Short mmCIF file of C-alpha atoms in Angstrom, two decimals:
data_model
loop_
_atom_site.label_atom_id
_atom_site.label_comp_id
_atom_site.label_asym_id
_atom_site.label_seq_id
_atom_site.Cartn_x
_atom_site.Cartn_y
_atom_site.Cartn_z
CA MET A 16 -41.59 -34.64 -55.85
CA THR A 17 -41.66 -33.61 -52.19
CA THR A 18 -38.74 -35.87 -51.30
CA ARG A 19 -36.65 -34.54 -54.20
CA TRP A 20 -37.48 -30.95 -53.29
CA THR A 21 -36.56 -31.54 -49.63
CA THR A 22 -33.28 -33.17 -50.62
CA ARG A 23 -32.42 -30.29 -52.92
CA VAL A 24 -33.16 -27.73 -50.20
CA LEU A 25 -30.94 -29.64 -47.78
CA TRP A 26 -28.08 -29.72 -50.30
CA LEU A 27 -28.45 -25.99 -50.93
CA ALA A 28 -28.41 -25.35 -47.21
CA LEU A 29 -25.25 -27.43 -46.82
CA LEU A 30 -23.57 -25.58 -49.68
CA ALA A 31 -24.55 -22.24 -48.17
CA SER A 32 -23.18 -23.20 -44.78
CA ALA A 33 -19.96 -24.44 -46.38
CA GLY A 34 -19.56 -21.14 -48.20
CA SER A 35 -20.15 -19.26 -44.97
CA ALA A 36 -17.49 -21.31 -43.23
CA CYS A 37 -15.00 -20.48 -45.98
CA ALA A 38 -15.78 -16.77 -45.74
CA LYS A 39 -14.89 -16.82 -42.05
CA SER A 40 -11.78 -18.96 -42.20
CA PRO A 41 -9.21 -18.47 -39.39
CA ASP A 42 -6.71 -16.77 -41.70
CA ALA A 43 -9.18 -14.03 -42.72
CA SER A 44 -7.75 -11.48 -40.31
CA LEU A 45 -6.31 -8.05 -40.99
CA PRO A 46 -2.56 -8.00 -41.67
CA LYS A 47 -0.28 -6.13 -39.29
CA LEU A 48 1.28 -3.19 -41.15
CA LYS A 49 3.79 -0.50 -40.25
CA ILE A 50 1.28 2.36 -39.94
CA ASP A 51 2.39 5.98 -39.83
CA PRO A 52 -0.05 7.69 -37.41
CA ALA A 53 0.52 11.05 -39.12
CA ARG A 54 -1.02 9.70 -42.35
CA THR A 55 -4.46 8.51 -41.37
CA ALA A 56 -7.84 9.63 -42.65
CA VAL A 57 -11.53 8.79 -42.73
CA VAL A 58 -13.58 9.36 -45.88
CA GLY A 59 -17.16 8.59 -46.78
CA LEU A 60 -20.18 9.15 -49.00
CA SER A 61 -23.61 10.13 -47.63
CA SER A 62 -24.22 8.10 -44.44
CA GLY A 63 -20.53 7.25 -44.77
CA ALA A 64 -19.77 10.98 -44.75
CA TYR A 65 -21.68 11.40 -41.51
CA MET A 66 -19.79 8.38 -40.17
CA ALA A 67 -16.47 9.94 -41.19
CA THR A 68 -17.16 13.18 -39.33
CA GLN A 69 -18.32 11.18 -36.30
CA ALA A 70 -15.09 9.17 -36.35
CA GLN A 71 -12.98 12.32 -36.61
CA LEU A 72 -14.78 14.18 -33.81
CA ALA A 73 -14.91 11.15 -31.52
CA TYR A 74 -11.26 10.22 -32.13
CA PRO A 75 -9.41 13.28 -33.47
CA GLU A 76 -6.13 11.89 -32.10
CA LEU A 77 -6.50 8.94 -34.50
CA PHE A 78 -8.04 10.64 -37.53
CA PRO A 79 -6.65 14.15 -38.08
CA ASN A 80 -7.79 14.08 -41.71
CA ALA A 81 -11.31 13.62 -43.07
CA ALA A 82 -13.13 13.89 -46.38
CA MET A 83 -16.91 13.97 -46.56
CA VAL A 84 -18.89 13.60 -49.79
CA ALA A 85 -22.56 14.64 -49.54
CA GLY A 86 -22.76 14.72 -45.76
CA GLY A 87 -23.78 17.23 -43.12
CA PRO A 88 -22.52 18.57 -39.78
CA TYR A 89 -21.50 16.47 -36.80
CA GLY A 90 -24.32 15.76 -34.35
CA CYS A 91 -26.98 16.89 -36.82
CA ALA A 92 -29.60 14.21 -36.12
CA GLY A 93 -29.30 14.35 -32.34
CA GLY A 94 -30.38 10.73 -32.09
CA LYS A 95 -33.72 11.33 -33.86
CA LEU A 96 -34.63 9.69 -37.16
CA ASP A 97 -37.19 12.36 -38.07
CA VAL A 98 -34.52 15.06 -37.68
CA ALA A 99 -32.10 12.97 -39.74
CA LEU A 100 -34.61 12.64 -42.58
CA GLY A 101 -35.67 16.30 -42.43
CA SER A 102 -33.13 18.82 -41.27
CA CYS A 103 -30.07 16.63 -41.98
CA MET A 104 -31.06 15.56 -45.50
CA LYS A 105 -33.58 18.03 -46.87
CA GLY A 106 -32.32 20.99 -44.88
CA VAL A 107 -35.81 21.81 -43.57
CA PRO A 108 -35.42 23.30 -41.07
CA ALA A 109 -31.80 24.23 -41.68
CA PRO A 110 -29.28 22.68 -39.28
CA ASP A 111 -28.38 25.07 -36.44
CA VAL A 112 -24.63 25.07 -36.99
CA ALA A 113 -23.77 27.36 -34.08
CA ALA A 114 -25.72 25.12 -31.67
CA LEU A 115 -24.02 22.01 -33.05
CA VAL A 116 -20.57 23.57 -32.63
CA ALA A 117 -21.41 24.57 -29.05
CA SER A 118 -22.69 21.05 -28.36
CA ALA A 119 -19.48 19.52 -29.73
CA GLY A 120 -17.45 21.70 -27.39
CA LYS A 121 -19.51 20.58 -24.39
CA ARG A 122 -19.33 16.94 -25.41
CA SER A 123 -15.58 17.20 -25.80
CA ALA A 124 -15.21 18.75 -22.35
CA ALA A 125 -17.31 15.92 -20.91
CA GLY A 126 -15.13 13.29 -22.58
CA GLU A 127 -17.92 11.98 -24.82
CA ILE A 128 -15.83 12.81 -27.88
CA GLY A 129 -12.13 13.54 -28.26
CA ALA A 130 -10.11 16.61 -27.33
CA LEU A 131 -10.85 19.12 -30.07
CA LYS A 132 -7.36 20.60 -29.69
CA ASP A 133 -6.17 17.50 -31.55
CA LEU A 134 -7.71 18.99 -34.70
CA ALA A 135 -5.11 21.76 -34.70
CA HIS A 136 -3.45 20.41 -37.86
CA ALA A 137 -6.48 18.68 -39.35
CA ARG A 138 -7.21 18.62 -43.05
CA VAL A 139 -10.92 18.55 -43.81
CA TYR A 140 -12.32 18.29 -47.33
CA LEU A 141 -16.05 18.62 -47.99
CA LEU A 142 -17.25 17.68 -51.48
CA HIS A 143 -20.85 17.84 -52.65
CA GLY A 144 -22.68 18.24 -55.92
CA ARG A 145 -24.93 21.18 -56.59
CA ASP A 146 -27.41 18.80 -58.29
CA ASP A 147 -27.78 16.53 -55.25
CA ALA A 148 -31.50 15.89 -54.68
CA LEU A 149 -31.07 13.51 -51.74
CA VAL A 150 -28.82 15.46 -49.38
CA ALA A 151 -29.54 19.11 -50.05
CA PRO A 152 -26.52 21.26 -50.93
CA ALA A 153 -27.46 23.53 -48.02
CA VAL A 154 -26.97 20.59 -45.63
CA ALA A 155 -23.51 19.90 -47.02
CA GLU A 156 -22.71 23.61 -46.75
CA ALA A 157 -23.75 23.41 -43.09
CA GLY A 158 -21.19 20.61 -42.72
CA ALA A 159 -18.50 22.95 -44.03
CA HIS A 160 -19.70 25.81 -41.83
CA PHE A 161 -19.49 23.50 -38.80
CA TYR A 162 -15.76 23.00 -39.32
CA GLU A 163 -15.20 26.65 -40.19
CA GLN A 164 -16.94 27.84 -37.03
CA LEU A 165 -15.09 25.26 -34.97
CA ARG A 166 -11.77 26.47 -36.42
CA ASP A 167 -12.55 30.16 -36.05
CA GLY A 168 -14.13 29.97 -32.61
CA MET A 169 -11.75 27.76 -30.68
CA PRO A 170 -8.26 28.90 -29.63
CA GLY A 171 -5.49 26.82 -31.15
CA LEU A 172 -7.43 25.60 -34.19
CA GLY A 173 -6.40 28.37 -36.57
CA GLY A 174 -4.19 25.94 -38.50
CA MET A 175 -7.04 23.60 -39.37
CA GLN A 176 -7.49 23.42 -43.15
CA VAL A 177 -11.11 23.35 -44.32
CA HIS A 178 -11.81 23.09 -48.04
CA ASP A 179 -15.44 23.43 -49.13
CA ASP A 180 -15.82 22.08 -52.69
CA GLY A 181 -19.50 22.49 -53.51
CA GLN A 182 -19.84 24.00 -56.97
CA ARG A 183 -19.38 20.91 -59.13
CA ALA A 184 -22.26 19.57 -61.21
CA PHE A 185 -23.10 16.07 -60.01
CA ALA A 186 -25.92 14.33 -58.20
CA HIS A 187 -25.90 12.15 -55.06
CA ASN A 188 -22.94 9.92 -55.86
CA LEU A 189 -19.17 9.66 -55.67
CA PRO A 190 -17.72 11.06 -58.90
CA VAL A 191 -15.17 8.92 -60.74
CA ALA A 192 -12.69 9.79 -63.48
CA ALA A 193 -14.50 8.00 -66.32
CA THR A 194 -17.31 9.73 -68.20
CA GLY A 195 -20.81 8.42 -68.78
CA ASP A 196 -24.48 9.31 -68.58
CA ASP A 197 -25.13 8.86 -64.85
CA CYS A 198 -23.34 11.86 -63.32
CA ASP A 199 -26.61 13.74 -62.89
CA LYS A 200 -28.40 10.68 -61.47
CA SER A 201 -28.30 8.79 -58.19
CA VAL A 202 -28.36 5.16 -59.30
CA THR A 203 -26.64 2.01 -58.08
CA PRO A 204 -23.72 1.62 -57.42
CA TYR A 205 -23.64 5.41 -56.78
CA LEU A 206 -20.36 6.01 -58.63
CA GLY A 207 -21.08 8.85 -61.01
CA HIS A 208 -19.12 8.82 -64.27
CA CYS A 209 -18.50 12.57 -64.15
CA GLY A 210 -14.99 12.93 -65.55
CA PHE A 211 -13.87 14.08 -62.09
CA ASP A 212 -11.62 11.80 -60.05
CA ALA A 213 -12.96 12.47 -56.55
CA ALA A 214 -10.69 9.83 -55.05
CA GLY A 215 -7.61 11.54 -56.45
CA GLU A 216 -8.74 14.92 -55.13
CA ILE A 217 -9.47 13.40 -51.72
CA PHE A 218 -5.96 11.93 -51.50
CA ALA A 219 -4.40 15.24 -52.59
CA GLN A 220 -6.40 17.14 -49.98
CA MET A 221 -5.49 14.68 -47.23
CA PHE A 222 -1.84 13.98 -48.06
CA GLY A 223 -0.60 16.64 -50.49
CA GLN A 224 0.01 16.61 -54.22
CA PRO A 225 0.92 13.19 -55.70
CA ALA A 226 4.42 12.26 -56.76
CA HIS A 227 3.06 10.85 -60.02
CA VAL A 228 -0.20 10.04 -61.77
CA ALA A 229 -2.12 6.98 -60.63
CA THR A 230 -2.40 4.07 -63.04
CA THR A 231 -3.83 0.60 -62.46
CA ALA A 232 -3.94 -0.62 -58.87
CA LYS A 233 -1.16 -3.16 -58.40
CA GLY A 234 -1.69 -4.17 -54.79
CA GLU A 235 -3.95 -6.77 -53.20
CA LEU A 236 -7.60 -6.54 -52.21
CA ARG A 237 -8.25 -8.93 -49.34
CA SER A 238 -11.33 -9.86 -47.37
CA PHE A 239 -11.32 -10.22 -43.60
CA ASP A 240 -13.58 -11.35 -40.78
CA GLN A 241 -15.31 -8.30 -39.34
CA ASP A 242 -16.91 -10.19 -36.46
CA ALA A 243 -13.46 -10.84 -34.99
CA LEU A 244 -13.22 -7.10 -34.28
CA ARG A 245 -16.48 -6.71 -32.33
CA PRO A 246 -15.86 -4.35 -29.39
CA ASP A 247 -16.19 -6.42 -26.21
CA GLY A 248 -18.15 -8.92 -28.27
CA ALA A 249 -20.98 -6.46 -28.95
CA ASP A 250 -22.87 -6.55 -32.24
CA ALA A 251 -21.78 -3.55 -34.31
CA PHE A 252 -24.39 -4.26 -37.00
CA MET A 253 -21.69 -5.03 -39.54
CA ALA A 254 -21.55 -7.63 -42.30
CA ASP A 255 -19.51 -10.78 -41.73
CA THR A 256 -16.88 -9.75 -44.29
CA GLY A 257 -14.97 -6.50 -44.86
CA TYR A 258 -12.22 -5.59 -47.33
CA VAL A 259 -8.80 -4.01 -47.20
CA TYR A 260 -6.62 -2.85 -50.08
CA LEU A 261 -2.87 -3.23 -49.59
CA PRO A 262 -0.48 -1.31 -51.89
CA PRO A 263 2.82 -2.98 -52.86
CA ALA A 264 4.79 -0.76 -50.44
CA CYS A 265 2.61 -1.84 -47.51
CA LEU A 266 2.96 -5.49 -48.49
CA ALA A 267 6.74 -5.02 -48.58
CA GLY A 268 6.78 -3.83 -44.96
CA ARG A 269 7.44 -0.15 -45.60
CA SER A 270 5.75 2.64 -43.63
CA CYS A 271 2.15 3.15 -44.73
CA GLY A 272 -0.75 5.44 -44.06
CA VAL A 273 -4.32 4.19 -43.72
CA VAL A 274 -7.63 5.50 -45.03
CA VAL A 275 -10.94 4.18 -43.72
CA ALA A 276 -13.46 4.46 -46.58
CA PHE A 277 -17.13 4.34 -45.53
CA HIS A 278 -19.60 3.39 -48.25
CA GLY A 279 -23.01 5.05 -48.50
CA CYS A 280 -26.46 3.58 -47.93
CA LYS A 281 -27.32 0.77 -50.37
CA GLN A 282 -23.64 0.77 -51.40
CA ASN A 283 -22.37 -2.07 -49.21
CA ALA A 284 -21.01 -5.25 -50.78
CA ASP A 285 -24.27 -7.14 -50.21
CA ALA A 286 -26.02 -4.54 -52.40
CA VAL A 287 -23.43 -3.64 -55.08
CA GLY A 288 -20.80 -6.38 -54.85
CA LYS A 289 -17.25 -5.05 -55.01
CA ALA A 290 -18.16 -1.94 -57.03
CA PHE A 291 -17.27 0.51 -54.26
CA VAL A 292 -14.16 -1.30 -53.03
CA GLU A 293 -12.77 -1.82 -56.54
CA ASP A 294 -14.09 1.00 -58.71
CA ALA A 295 -14.33 4.12 -56.52
CA GLY A 296 -10.74 5.04 -57.48
CA PHE A 297 -9.14 4.89 -54.03
CA ASN A 298 -6.96 1.85 -54.71
CA ARG A 299 -5.07 3.40 -57.64
CA TRP A 300 -4.19 6.43 -55.54
CA ALA A 301 -3.37 4.29 -52.53
CA ASP A 302 -0.45 2.88 -54.54
CA VAL A 303 0.84 6.39 -55.27
CA TYR A 304 0.67 7.51 -51.63
CA ASP A 305 1.56 4.17 -49.94
CA VAL A 306 -1.71 4.15 -48.02
CA ALA A 307 -3.75 1.07 -47.13
CA VAL A 308 -7.51 1.44 -47.61
CA LEU A 309 -9.91 -0.21 -45.17
CA TYR A 310 -13.42 -0.83 -46.52
CA PRO A 311 -15.67 -1.79 -43.60
CA GLN A 312 -19.11 -3.11 -44.50
CA THR A 313 -22.45 -2.65 -42.80
CA ARG A 314 -25.44 -4.98 -43.05
CA ALA A 315 -29.11 -4.26 -43.67
CA SER A 316 -31.56 -5.03 -40.88
CA PHE A 317 -35.18 -4.49 -39.84
CA ALA A 318 -34.50 -4.76 -36.11
CA PRO A 319 -33.00 -2.26 -35.59
CA LEU A 320 -34.55 -0.49 -38.56
CA ASN A 321 -31.79 -0.02 -41.14
CA PRO A 322 -33.04 -1.64 -44.38
CA GLN A 323 -30.59 0.27 -46.59
CA ALA A 324 -27.44 -0.75 -44.67
CA CYS A 325 -26.57 2.83 -43.74
CA TRP A 326 -23.90 3.69 -41.22
CA ASP A 327 -25.39 4.77 -37.92
CA TRP A 328 -25.72 8.55 -37.91
CA TRP A 329 -29.08 8.78 -36.12
CA GLY A 330 -28.93 6.19 -33.32
CA TYR A 331 -30.06 2.75 -34.44
CA SER A 332 -27.09 1.15 -32.66
CA GLY A 333 -27.68 3.02 -29.39
CA ALA A 334 -27.88 6.50 -27.92
CA ASP A 335 -24.08 6.87 -27.83
CA TYR A 336 -23.67 6.13 -31.56
CA ASP A 337 -21.66 9.29 -32.33
CA THR A 338 -19.42 9.24 -29.26
CA ARG A 339 -16.33 7.37 -28.13
CA ARG A 340 -18.74 4.78 -26.72
CA GLY A 341 -20.49 4.16 -30.05
CA VAL A 342 -20.27 0.50 -31.00
CA GLN A 343 -19.50 1.13 -34.68
CA LEU A 344 -16.88 3.75 -33.84
CA ARG A 345 -15.21 1.40 -31.37
CA TRP A 346 -15.22 -1.26 -34.08
CA VAL A 347 -13.37 1.16 -36.39
CA VAL A 348 -10.77 1.80 -33.69
CA ASN A 349 -10.30 -1.95 -33.22
CA ALA A 350 -9.81 -2.32 -36.98
CA VAL A 351 -7.13 0.37 -37.36
CA ARG A 352 -5.37 -0.97 -34.27
CA ALA A 353 -5.43 -4.45 -35.80
CA LEU A 354 -3.90 -2.98 -38.98
CA GLY A 355 -1.01 -1.62 -36.93
CA LEU A 356 -1.88 1.91 -35.82
CA PRO A 357 0.43 2.33 -32.81
CA ALA A 358 -0.93 2.57 -29.29
CA GLY A 359 -0.80 6.05 -27.82
CA HIS A 360 -2.30 7.64 -30.91
#
């Protein structure tokens, strides 16, 4: 019995290692596309929303457009987990928006984040449900107020478009066009069947009204080796494999935009499979707008403590997590550069 069991374990180990080798094959790299730097955006849900605002503030020259679903203001946690869990999720105490705006200005002047003047033509869309019990609506409103105060208080940012969409009835999830019985719940895979196509609204807010209605996605969803994009070889606390959706126009070599879509906590592929990358609705609209969609994936860990595979919005990857030095943010820059975002932007 013992010999048979040992042999079986060895075979399973060999099969697992073979599968791992296949997942990281040499050809699993991002394709080089013809990226239009004027049509780039970051979007995200929950921790992914915090990650999106961090990416935009750290690199506004790369990401002039951003959409946050159920997230709060930039810099909210200040590198402290207890603040992240309290003020930045429950809204107790309420985030000090004016102080966060002032801090962003100082950090920009010091070069820790990008030049805020590059947000002059930014489009920012903030979506949150009034029934969200995980990230309080007041926290999401603070996220909107952050951008509004930044726009109104800094010379040259009057053209920034900020759209606060916070009166819809849904819980802590990303609403999708189909209807069902989970819109008022926050359950895996955190795609609420609310009869509201959040992905379509996000694309319209970022890139203007669509030329036609989205149908079935007709492009290609590919996997790629995320470890190949480690900044200076540093561990970015990412999964081995990420995904990218390529519309037919991008595959044909025409000019394309790019959206980086950040999943929420417990919404990475290890937790929900391809639910987020296939069913969130982004791919259908990507075909309409000729925009590639990058789906980076985090990994869960206990050292550092991140058991729910959240994006780093409180400092588990290092004190500079929300700056231009942040390892996950530098990974994102490497990824969009690998996709073809031109140098100098």
